[in-house]
Amino acid sequence: MNDKHTVADLALFGGPALFDRPRPIGQLAKPDTEHFFELMRGAFEGRRLSNNGPLVQQLEARLADFHAVRHCIAYANAGLALIALMESVAGGRKGSVVIPTFTYTGLPHIVRWAGSEPIFCDVDKDTHTLTAASVANALRDDTLMLLGVHQANSPCPIDELEALGKQHGIPVLYDAVHGLGATYRGKPIGGFGIAEVFSLHATKLLNGFEGGYVTTDNDELAALLRRKRNFGYSGECSIDTLGMNAKLNEIHAASALAALDGLPAIIARNRARLRAYEEAFRDIPGLSWIPYPQEEATNAEFPLLRLSHDWPLSRDTLVALLRAEGALARPYYAPALHLQDNPHHAPLPVAETLSTCIIQMPTGESVSVEDIEHIAALVRFIVLNAPAVRAALAAIEEAK
Ligand SMILES: Cc1ncc(COP(=O)(O)O)c(C=O)c1O
């Protein structure tokens, strides 16, 4: 820790950075490299590098088992898996898809690539997910499906959403990218709705470098999704559905397979980091941590720091100060998606408030408990010197 004695020592104002290498927010878990190279040696020897090779098939079987579902269909990434899934469920119909407005920025684009229009919907203040009441307001005559997004801190209220879907005859699907390893009513996320989608991106819990997959119990949908990822081929040279090249290759499958056994340990280390943050920040006023449910399995993926409305500095100022020090914190899901899409969108007040006050703090395999203690000491210094920080920021603005 390089000590900060005056605000001039803060990296944002020209002082030396706290960390000599960045502390990111992504998981960046290292697969078992011995296992990875052994799998890849086999792939090279067998001359199978892509096109539904044995490693992809092995990964799919292990993930279907993990999620307790009949089918896992691997894709090149979660985005393409979501596009293929939504396009399949739409089945050629044009219309809209209800999505939460408080989630990953790419989601509305994914809906549009799938040929539908996103309808942004407000979220619950505690779970940060869709609720039946918020969705009921967003339904339209042309609504084709609901796309719930599980959050790291909470799955969607699945029973409620599915009852609503049933009542209106609208299928429910889940973006489960942040639900890996979590349960709902004791059952693994992955087995709910028509289908669920996960990511194998390096920043996610299970590291395939890139990759994604769909889980489903629907045999027909699974078969269709297998054809769609492979140009739509139904036989040697016949195509019977709109397809693309969205195959997962053997390198990515090998990485995910070599990481899979380590998943419980990754989640345990995430939980230790969450506990370390709670402990280290305990005496800093005006800050709290978004809680994870105690009664279900969770993946502890994100430490989410919430600032009270009267905190002495803005959320974005604190993020800028942390980032300058090499602690790559990020405003959590800000701005809300409906405002990114259309600044004149009708208000969705819960998400708009949430998007102003939460910070996604550094975590993952590159962040140690000691790093967290240094970050807490830094934030303690910042809050004690808030008036001087504000003055230094004002001086920079004035000099512009
Ligand atoms: C909620 C959510 N959905 C989908 C994706 C897309 O995943 P991928 O990078 O595998 O396409 C992400 C990526 O961050 C995400 O956070």
XYZ file of C-alpha atoms and ligand atoms in Angstrom:
416
model
C 0.000 0.000 0.000
C 1.434 3.356 -0.884
C 0.242 5.664 1.849
C -1.916 8.656 1.100
C -1.307 11.646 3.349
C -2.964 14.459 1.400
C -5.420 14.461 -1.513
C -2.487 15.305 -3.803
C -1.324 11.723 -3.112
C -4.465 10.362 -4.825
C -3.672 9.062 -8.320
C -6.545 11.085 -9.835
C -4.664 14.208 -8.744
C -1.225 13.043 -9.867
C -0.069 10.823 -6.966
C 1.314 7.300 -7.452
C -1.359 4.626 -8.048
C -2.175 2.236 -5.211
C -1.832 -0.829 -7.467
C 0.978 -1.398 -9.937
C -1.217 -3.768 -11.971
C -4.975 -3.303 -12.389
C -7.437 -5.087 -10.110
C -10.340 -5.896 -12.477
C -13.987 -6.848 -11.901
C -14.003 -10.056 -14.017
C -13.546 -13.552 -12.651
C -10.566 -14.400 -14.930
C -10.267 -17.839 -13.362
C -7.375 -19.990 -14.487
C -8.473 -23.393 -15.779
C -6.386 -26.402 -14.734
C -3.707 -25.839 -17.373
C -2.296 -29.413 -17.221
C -5.783 -30.740 -17.915
C -6.325 -28.149 -20.667
C -3.098 -29.054 -22.516
C -3.810 -32.760 -22.162
C -7.273 -32.259 -23.721
C -5.783 -30.142 -26.506
C -3.069 -32.723 -27.232
C -5.887 -35.218 -27.790
C -7.740 -32.740 -30.022
C -4.659 -32.187 -32.229
C -3.877 -35.889 -32.370
C -7.482 -36.698 -33.315
C -7.535 -33.775 -35.828
C -10.852 -32.598 -34.400
C -10.769 -28.881 -33.660
C -14.338 -27.783 -34.314
C -17.709 -28.916 -35.767
C -19.270 -30.521 -32.698
C -16.092 -32.322 -31.678
C -15.740 -34.754 -28.779
C -14.725 -32.045 -26.273
C -17.822 -29.965 -27.068
C -19.949 -33.075 -26.648
C -18.249 -33.939 -23.375
C -18.742 -30.382 -22.106
C -22.416 -30.423 -23.094
C -22.984 -33.722 -21.262
C -21.272 -32.436 -18.104
C -23.183 -29.149 -18.145
C -26.545 -30.857 -18.790
C -25.786 -32.978 -15.730
C -24.684 -29.952 -13.681
C -27.911 -28.086 -14.475
C -30.077 -31.238 -14.203
C -31.556 -30.756 -17.707
C -31.980 -32.998 -20.736
C -30.030 -30.786 -23.164
C -27.091 -28.410 -23.222
C -26.294 -26.836 -26.602
C -22.904 -25.106 -26.752
C -22.535 -21.861 -28.694
C -19.656 -19.556 -29.621
C -20.865 -17.079 -26.990
C -23.972 -16.265 -24.946
C -24.966 -13.418 -27.271
C -25.285 -15.721 -30.292
C -27.023 -18.352 -28.142
C -29.600 -15.761 -27.061
C -30.117 -14.589 -30.649
C -30.678 -18.151 -31.895
C -32.953 -18.946 -28.952
C -35.128 -15.835 -29.301
C -35.334 -16.218 -33.078
C -36.407 -19.845 -32.573
C -39.085 -18.939 -30.033
C -40.385 -16.120 -32.253
C -40.717 -18.692 -35.035
C -40.888 -16.128 -37.816
C -43.310 -13.776 -36.002
C -42.415 -10.085 -35.651
C -42.992 -8.484 -32.285
C -41.504 -7.415 -28.982
C -39.575 -9.005 -26.136
C -39.888 -7.757 -22.555
C -36.473 -7.310 -20.940
C -35.337 -5.681 -17.691
C -33.885 -2.215 -18.070
C -31.285 -2.842 -15.344
C -28.824 -5.270 -16.902
C -26.015 -5.746 -19.400
C -25.798 -3.005 -22.060
C -25.663 -5.429 -24.977
C -29.057 -7.023 -24.307
C -31.267 -4.715 -26.420
C -28.881 -5.213 -29.356
C -29.152 -8.978 -28.956
C -32.968 -8.716 -29.047
C -32.795 -6.635 -32.234
C -30.348 -9.063 -33.895
C -32.946 -11.732 -33.125
C -35.453 -9.695 -35.154
C -37.565 -8.360 -32.269
C -37.994 -5.042 -30.477
C -36.979 -4.767 -26.799
C -39.575 -3.419 -24.374
C -37.822 -2.136 -21.281
C -39.317 -2.984 -17.959
C -38.607 -1.785 -14.411
C -37.092 -4.078 -11.770
C -37.531 -4.850 -8.096
C -35.544 -2.602 -5.742
C -34.026 -5.545 -3.827
C -33.605 -8.389 -6.344
C -32.935 -6.057 -9.346
C -34.932 -8.481 -11.538
C -38.238 -8.306 -13.415
C -41.352 -8.832 -11.308
C -44.782 -9.995 -12.436
C -46.191 -6.558 -11.565
C -43.548 -4.672 -13.580
C -43.932 -7.026 -16.558
C -47.734 -6.799 -16.515
C -47.350 -3.059 -17.274
C -45.012 -3.725 -20.189
C -47.078 -6.352 -22.037
C -48.353 -5.388 -25.485
C -50.436 -7.115 -28.137
C -47.276 -8.059 -30.009
C -45.287 -9.388 -26.991
C -43.633 -12.605 -28.151
C -41.767 -13.594 -24.989
C -40.377 -12.477 -21.621
C -36.638 -12.551 -21.189
C -35.897 -12.567 -17.458
C -32.304 -11.893 -16.433
C -31.071 -13.550 -13.241
C -28.825 -11.265 -11.259
C -25.757 -12.385 -9.342
C -27.476 -11.290 -6.125
C -30.816 -12.926 -6.948
C -32.574 -15.156 -9.460
C -35.769 -13.845 -11.063
C -39.034 -14.548 -9.183
C -39.488 -17.563 -11.429
C -42.841 -18.833 -10.100
C -44.413 -15.373 -10.496
C -43.049 -14.793 -14.000
C -44.082 -18.219 -15.219
C -47.593 -17.858 -13.787
C -47.890 -14.534 -15.629
C -46.496 -16.047 -18.833
C -48.999 -18.904 -18.603
C -51.881 -16.516 -17.956
C -51.048 -14.543 -21.125
C -49.779 -17.448 -23.235
C -46.298 -15.874 -23.433
C -43.164 -18.043 -23.173
C -40.574 -17.157 -20.536
C -36.826 -17.515 -21.150
C -33.876 -16.587 -18.955
C -30.546 -14.948 -19.492
C -28.745 -16.903 -16.767
C -25.243 -15.550 -17.428
C -25.031 -14.361 -13.805
C -26.957 -17.314 -12.369
C -24.363 -20.070 -12.804
C -24.112 -22.145 -9.625
C -27.202 -20.534 -8.089
C -30.449 -22.266 -7.149
C -34.119 -21.289 -7.061
C -36.193 -23.195 -4.504
C -33.243 -25.571 -4.192
C -33.120 -26.449 -7.918
C -30.175 -25.370 -10.126
C -30.692 -22.354 -12.351
C -30.658 -23.732 -15.910
C -33.813 -25.829 -15.661
C -36.416 -23.056 -15.720
C -38.606 -21.508 -18.415
C -38.403 -22.710 -22.006
C -34.622 -22.405 -21.904
C -31.797 -20.569 -20.128
C -28.551 -19.149 -21.518
C -25.082 -19.024 -19.906
C -21.734 -17.528 -20.917
C -18.248 -19.060 -20.893
C -16.506 -15.709 -21.367
C -13.192 -15.346 -19.513
C -14.692 -12.742 -17.189
C -17.479 -15.132 -16.132
C -17.316 -17.924 -13.567
C -16.592 -20.753 -15.982
C -13.748 -19.742 -18.285
C -13.870 -21.001 -21.878
C -12.040 -17.798 -23.035
C -15.262 -17.263 -25.048
C -18.346 -19.423 -25.353
C -21.913 -19.876 -24.221
C -24.622 -22.482 -23.978
C -28.361 -23.046 -23.787
C -29.985 -25.433 -21.308
C -33.442 -26.834 -21.948
C -35.673 -29.859 -21.409
C -37.386 -29.266 -24.759
C -36.159 -31.900 -27.272
C -37.484 -30.105 -30.349
C -36.004 -26.747 -29.371
C -32.655 -28.386 -28.593
C -32.526 -30.022 -32.025
C -33.434 -26.722 -33.722
C -30.726 -24.847 -31.794
C -28.148 -27.458 -32.838
C -29.055 -26.862 -36.492
C -29.101 -23.079 -36.139
C -25.561 -22.943 -34.728
C -24.336 -24.938 -37.719
C -25.633 -22.775 -40.622
C -29.087 -24.378 -40.324
C -27.914 -27.690 -41.819
C -30.380 -30.516 -41.330
C -28.407 -33.010 -43.442
C -25.223 -33.106 -45.517
C -26.310 -30.232 -47.748
C -29.878 -29.293 -46.881
C -30.751 -26.291 -44.780
C -34.166 -26.109 -43.109
C -33.907 -23.110 -40.812
C -32.233 -19.708 -40.586
C -28.762 -20.570 -39.367
C -25.356 -19.098 -38.665
C -21.903 -20.209 -37.690
C -22.125 -20.082 -33.909
C -20.307 -23.320 -33.101
C -18.117 -23.616 -30.044
C -14.695 -24.973 -31.015
C -12.597 -27.545 -29.191
C -10.149 -25.068 -27.642
C -12.922 -23.228 -25.843
C -14.564 -26.494 -24.807
C -11.203 -27.764 -23.469
C -10.773 -24.615 -21.388
C -14.300 -24.848 -19.943
C -13.857 -28.579 -19.221
C -10.544 -27.901 -17.492
C -12.225 -25.205 -15.386
C -15.427 -27.034 -14.490
C -14.139 -29.073 -11.543
C -12.746 -25.882 -10.018
C -16.100 -24.076 -10.030
C -17.032 -24.758 -6.365
C -13.597 -23.455 -5.277
C -14.029 -20.335 -7.444
C -17.398 -19.650 -5.813
C -15.924 -20.237 -2.336
C -13.146 -17.707 -3.084
C -15.761 -15.211 -4.335
C -17.631 -15.640 -1.073
C -14.422 -15.064 0.905
C -13.870 -11.831 -1.076
C -17.436 -10.694 -0.320
C -16.853 -11.362 3.388
C -13.518 -9.519 3.249
C -15.206 -6.471 1.699
C -17.957 -6.499 4.340
C -15.417 -6.772 7.131
C -12.968 -4.179 5.764
C -15.700 -1.598 5.033
C -17.618 -2.159 8.281
C -16.607 1.162 9.880
C -17.029 3.358 6.762
C -20.271 5.307 7.088
C -22.886 5.522 4.336
C -21.802 2.383 2.459
C -23.526 -0.997 2.395
C -23.272 -4.232 0.398
C -26.087 -5.638 -1.750
C -27.001 -8.841 0.122
C -27.053 -12.349 -1.352
C -29.859 -14.710 -0.265
C -28.880 -17.025 2.583
C -31.454 -19.735 1.887
C -30.311 -20.552 -1.693
C -26.989 -21.395 -3.349
C -25.409 -18.274 -4.885
C -22.219 -17.654 -6.835
C -21.105 -14.507 -4.942
C -19.964 -13.198 -8.342
C -20.133 -9.455 -7.682
C -19.334 -7.361 -4.613
C -21.876 -4.554 -5.092
C -21.270 -1.459 -3.002
C -24.191 0.878 -2.433
C -23.711 4.540 -1.512
C -26.265 6.264 0.713
C -28.009 9.202 -0.971
C -26.161 11.631 1.323
C -22.685 10.169 0.769
C -20.255 13.118 0.599
C -19.061 12.376 -2.972
C -20.955 11.195 -6.025
C -20.863 7.555 -7.065
C -19.054 8.494 -10.282
C -16.420 10.515 -8.406
C -15.656 7.546 -6.170
C -15.410 5.300 -9.253
C -13.013 7.753 -10.943
C -10.840 7.914 -7.799
C -10.716 4.114 -7.499
C -9.982 3.549 -11.183
C -7.106 6.023 -11.139
C -5.569 3.891 -8.352
C -5.837 0.739 -10.497
C -8.948 -0.603 -8.691
C -11.127 -0.968 -11.807
C -14.498 -0.448 -10.138
C -17.428 0.286 -12.424
C -20.809 2.025 -12.126
C -23.227 -0.919 -11.941
C -25.604 -1.051 -14.919
C -25.603 2.684 -15.543
C -27.365 4.391 -17.207
C -30.468 2.184 -17.211
C -30.978 0.642 -20.659
C -34.221 2.433 -21.560
C -32.416 5.775 -21.203
C -29.458 4.602 -23.293
C -31.973 3.536 -25.936
C -34.179 6.614 -25.786
C -33.481 9.579 -23.467
C -37.205 10.481 -23.676
C -38.430 7.029 -22.577
C -41.165 7.070 -19.896
C -39.603 6.860 -16.408
C -38.752 3.461 -14.920
C -37.991 4.852 -11.487
C -36.596 1.887 -9.567
C -33.913 1.114 -12.144
C -33.147 4.812 -12.604
C -32.434 5.140 -8.876
C -30.436 1.891 -8.676
C -28.308 2.963 -11.617
C -27.081 6.029 -9.705
C -25.832 4.501 -6.480
C -24.162 1.092 -6.913
C -20.510 0.309 -7.667
C -19.327 -3.056 -8.965
C -16.092 -3.511 -7.014
C -12.948 -5.357 -8.157
C -13.105 -9.111 -7.639
C -12.165 -12.383 -9.271
C -8.964 -14.350 -9.168
C -6.697 -11.284 -9.527
C -7.996 -9.656 -6.324
C -6.695 -10.822 -2.937
C -8.105 -10.221 0.529
C -5.088 -7.954 1.141
C -6.027 -5.905 -1.955
C -9.519 -5.500 -0.499
C -8.077 -4.207 2.773
C -6.017 -1.659 0.787
C -9.116 -0.583 -1.149
C -11.009 -0.104 2.134
C -8.153 1.995 3.565
C -8.236 4.102 0.404
C -12.011 4.642 0.614
C -11.681 5.506 4.319
C -9.046 8.124 3.394
C -11.293 9.475 0.622
C -14.349 9.868 2.840
C -12.334 11.538 5.608
C -10.957 13.995 3.051
C -14.143 14.457 1.015
C -14.186 18.302 1.248
C -10.572 18.475 0.012
C -11.361 16.003 -2.807
C -14.308 18.175 -3.878
C -12.064 21.269 -3.819
C -9.387 19.513 -5.915
C -12.014 18.435 -8.463
C -13.432 21.977 -8.607
C -9.905 23.348 -9.190
C -9.430 20.946 -12.136
C -12.777 22.001 -13.606
C -11.898 25.665 -13.231
C -8.536 25.192 -14.935
C -10.221 23.636 -18.017
C -26.415 -10.590 -18.623
C -25.543 -10.914 -19.805
N -26.078 -11.503 -20.896
C -25.340 -11.803 -21.969
C -23.994 -11.515 -22.019
C -23.208 -11.853 -23.258
O -22.307 -12.897 -23.008
P -21.183 -13.267 -24.094
O -20.031 -12.350 -23.843
O -20.845 -14.709 -23.832
O -21.796 -13.065 -25.441
C -23.392 -10.885 -20.927
C -21.973 -10.528 -20.968
O -21.436 -9.828 -20.137
C -24.180 -10.585 -19.787
O -23.653 -9.977 -18.709
